[in-house]
Short mmCIF file of C-alpha atoms in Angstrom, two decimals:
data_model
loop_
_atom_site.label_atom_id
_atom_site.label_comp_id
_atom_site.label_asym_id
_atom_site.label_seq_id
_atom_site.Cartn_x
_atom_site.Cartn_y
_atom_site.Cartn_z
CA TYR T 1 4.02 12.80 3.97
CA SER T 2 7.11 12.90 6.20
CA GLN T 3 4.87 12.31 9.24
CA GLY T 4 3.62 8.97 7.86
CA ALA T 5 0.53 10.10 5.98
CA VAL T 6 -0.21 8.52 2.62
CA ASP T 7 -2.81 11.05 1.52
CA TYR T 8 -4.52 14.23 2.65
CA LEU T 9 -8.04 15.52 2.61
CA TYR T 10 -8.55 19.14 1.72
CA LYS T 11 -11.25 21.47 3.01
CA PRO T 12 -13.94 21.85 2.10
CA ILE T 13 -14.41 18.06 2.18
CA GLU T 14 -16.06 16.68 -0.89
CA PRO T 15 -17.90 13.38 -0.22
CA VAL T 16 -17.20 12.09 -3.74
CA MET T 17 -13.47 12.67 -3.24
CA VAL T 18 -13.49 11.00 0.22
CA ARG T 19 -15.35 7.97 -1.15
CA ALA T 20 -12.87 7.68 -4.02
CA LYS T 21 -9.87 7.88 -1.69
CA VAL T 22 -11.31 5.42 0.84
CA SER T 23 -12.28 3.09 -1.99
CA PHE T 24 -8.73 3.26 -3.36
CA PHE T 25 -7.15 2.45 0.04
CA VAL T 26 -9.61 -0.38 0.72
CA GLU T 27 -8.81 -1.85 -2.69
CA GLN T 28 -5.07 -1.43 -2.04
CA PHE T 29 -5.44 -3.17 1.35
CA GLN T 30 -7.42 -6.03 -0.23
CA GLN T 31 -4.81 -6.42 -2.97
CA LYS T 32 -2.05 -6.57 -0.34
CA ARG T 33 -3.94 -9.28 1.58
CA LYS T 34 -4.54 -11.21 -1.64
CA ILE T 35 -0.82 -11.06 -2.49
CA GLN T 36 0.08 -12.23 1.02
CA HIS T 37 -2.41 -15.09 0.73
CA GLN T 38 -1.01 -16.09 -2.68
CA ALA T 39 2.53 -15.91 -1.31
CA GLU T 40 1.51 -18.23 1.54
CA LEU T 41 -0.10 -20.65 -0.93
CA ILE T 42 3.08 -20.64 -3.02
CA ARG T 43 5.19 -21.26 0.11
CA GLN T 44 2.94 -24.18 1.10
CA LEU T 45 3.09 -25.59 -2.42
CA GLN T 46 6.89 -25.34 -2.45
CA GLU T 47 7.02 -27.01 0.96
CA ASN T 48 4.78 -29.84 -0.26
CA VAL T 49 6.92 -30.30 -3.38
CA TYR T 50 10.06 -30.33 -1.21
CA LYS T 51 8.52 -32.90 1.15
CA ALA T 52 7.48 -35.09 -1.78
CA GLN T 53 10.98 -34.91 -3.29
CA LEU T 54 12.55 -35.63 0.09
CA SER T 55 10.23 -38.58 0.60
CA GLU T 56 11.13 -39.93 -2.84
CA LYS T 57 14.85 -39.53 -2.11
CA GLU T 58 14.48 -41.25 1.27
CA LYS T 59 12.64 -44.13 -0.41
CA HIS T 60 15.40 -44.40 -3.02
CA LEU T 61 18.04 -44.30 -0.26
CA GLN T 62 16.28 -47.09 1.63
CA GLU T 63 16.08 -49.20 -1.53
CA THR T 64 19.76 -48.58 -2.24
CA GLU T 65 20.70 -49.44 1.35
CA HIS T 66 18.66 -52.64 1.13
CA ARG T 67 20.40 -53.62 -2.14
CA TYR T 68 23.80 -52.88 -0.59
CA GLN T 69 23.00 -54.94 2.51
CA THR T 70 21.79 -57.82 0.37
CA LEU T 71 24.88 -57.75 -1.84
CA PHE T 72 27.16 -57.40 1.19
CA SER T 73 25.62 -60.21 3.18
CA LYS T 74 25.16 -62.64 0.28
CA ALA T 75 28.54 -62.07 -1.42
CA PRO T 76 30.46 -65.33 -1.84
CA VAL T 77 33.73 -63.60 -0.85
CA ALA T 78 34.71 -62.38 2.59
CA LEU T 79 33.80 -58.73 3.10
CA LEU T 80 34.65 -56.64 6.13
CA GLU T 81 33.41 -53.11 6.76
CA GLY T 82 35.54 -51.03 9.06
CA ASP T 83 36.10 -47.55 10.39
CA ALA T 84 39.69 -46.61 9.56
CA SER T 85 39.51 -43.00 10.72
CA LYS T 86 41.70 -43.57 13.79
CA MET T 87 44.15 -45.56 11.69
CA LYS T 88 44.30 -42.69 9.17
CA PHE T 89 44.87 -40.20 12.00
CA PHE T 90 47.72 -42.40 13.28
CA LEU T 91 49.32 -42.46 9.82
CA ASP T 92 48.88 -38.69 9.42
CA GLU T 93 50.67 -38.18 12.73
CA LEU T 94 53.56 -40.35 11.50
CA LYS T 95 53.83 -38.27 8.34
CA ALA T 96 53.64 -35.03 10.33
CA SER T 97 56.52 -36.19 12.52
CA GLY T 98 58.81 -36.00 9.48
CA MET T 99 58.73 -39.59 8.24
CA GLN T 100 59.55 -39.42 4.50
CA ASN T 101 58.81 -42.87 3.05
CA ILE T 102 55.95 -44.73 4.70
CA ALA T 103 56.67 -48.08 3.02
CA ILE T 104 60.28 -48.15 4.21
CA TYR T 105 59.31 -46.88 7.64
CA LEU T 106 56.70 -49.62 8.09
CA GLU T 107 59.11 -52.29 6.83
CA GLU T 108 61.72 -51.16 9.38
CA ASN T 109 59.14 -50.71 12.17
CA PRO T 110 56.75 -53.68 11.99
CA GLN T 111 55.31 -52.85 15.41
CA GLU T 112 53.85 -49.69 13.82
CA VAL T 113 51.93 -51.85 11.33
CA TRP T 114 50.34 -53.79 14.18
CA GLU T 115 49.75 -50.55 16.11
CA ALA T 116 48.02 -48.92 13.13
CA PHE T 117 45.79 -51.91 12.46
CA SER T 118 44.85 -52.12 16.13
CA LYS T 119 43.17 -48.74 15.63
CA MET T 120 40.82 -50.13 12.97
CA LYS T 121 37.29 -50.70 14.20
CA LEU T 122 35.40 -53.48 12.48
CA LEU T 123 31.78 -52.52 11.93
CA ASP T 124 30.36 -55.41 9.94
CA ALA T 125 31.27 -58.69 8.27
CA ASN T 126 29.41 -60.99 5.92
CA GLN T 127 28.88 -64.72 6.37
CA ALA T 128 31.75 -65.56 4.02
CA ALA T 129 34.11 -63.63 6.33
CA VAL T 130 32.71 -65.42 9.38
CA ASP T 131 33.35 -68.74 7.65
CA LEU T 132 36.82 -67.76 6.42
CA PHE T 133 38.00 -66.69 9.87
CA GLU T 134 36.23 -69.67 11.47
CA ALA T 135 34.31 -67.46 13.88
CA GLN T 136 31.18 -68.62 15.65
CA ASP T 137 29.17 -65.72 14.23
CA LYS T 138 29.50 -62.11 13.10
CA ALA T 139 29.62 -60.77 16.67
CA ASP T 140 32.44 -63.20 17.51
CA LEU T 141 34.42 -62.08 14.45
CA VAL T 142 33.89 -58.38 15.21
CA ALA T 143 34.95 -58.90 18.83
CA HIS T 144 38.09 -60.86 17.94
CA ILE T 145 39.16 -59.46 14.57
CA LYS T 146 42.60 -58.39 15.85
CA GLN T 147 43.40 -62.03 16.62
CA THR T 148 42.91 -62.91 12.95
CA PHE T 149 45.95 -60.85 11.93
CA HIS T 150 49.14 -62.87 11.91
CA ALA T 151 52.59 -62.84 10.31
CA LYS T 152 51.17 -63.95 6.95
CA SER T 153 48.97 -60.84 6.94
CA PHE T 154 51.90 -58.46 7.49
CA ASN T 155 52.71 -57.63 3.85
CA PHE T 156 49.06 -57.09 2.98
CA MET T 157 48.63 -54.85 6.01
CA LYS T 158 51.81 -52.88 5.29
CA ASP T 159 50.79 -52.33 1.66
CA HIS T 160 47.30 -51.33 2.71
CA LEU T 161 48.65 -48.81 5.21
CA THR T 162 51.04 -47.39 2.61
CA THR T 163 48.14 -46.90 0.20
CA ILE T 164 46.06 -45.17 2.86
CA ALA T 165 48.95 -42.95 3.94
CA ILE T 166 49.76 -41.85 0.40
CA GLY T 167 46.12 -41.13 -0.27
#
């Protein structure tokens, strides 16, 4: 058995015994193939179930995205969607430099408020925002959003930055 054999034949060879052993190994081989085939069928079934679930989730995601886009674009209030990751990084760097109180720091350093907001990237705006900021269209608003910030916006911007910085 240590040499890789699974069975031995003894002399004198008895045909009945050989047939029985061969029959056993053929049956064992067939059973192994049947198990492999069933395992493959199960794998394919699981893959089909996974694909069906994924397809259903993608459909639900598309429906949800469509609802969001409809709500966003048709909202009667101005909505802006932006990427604030660079602004957050800027605020994190301020905190890491040893600044203790963000609200006081921003009040005493108004240029930092403008600097932080200049790092915000506007991604989208609805029609109400276009109308509010008197832009020609969404692209015009996105391209010129920084020009919409003025002294009257300062307190809102400072409070917003404080909230983001605190987390």
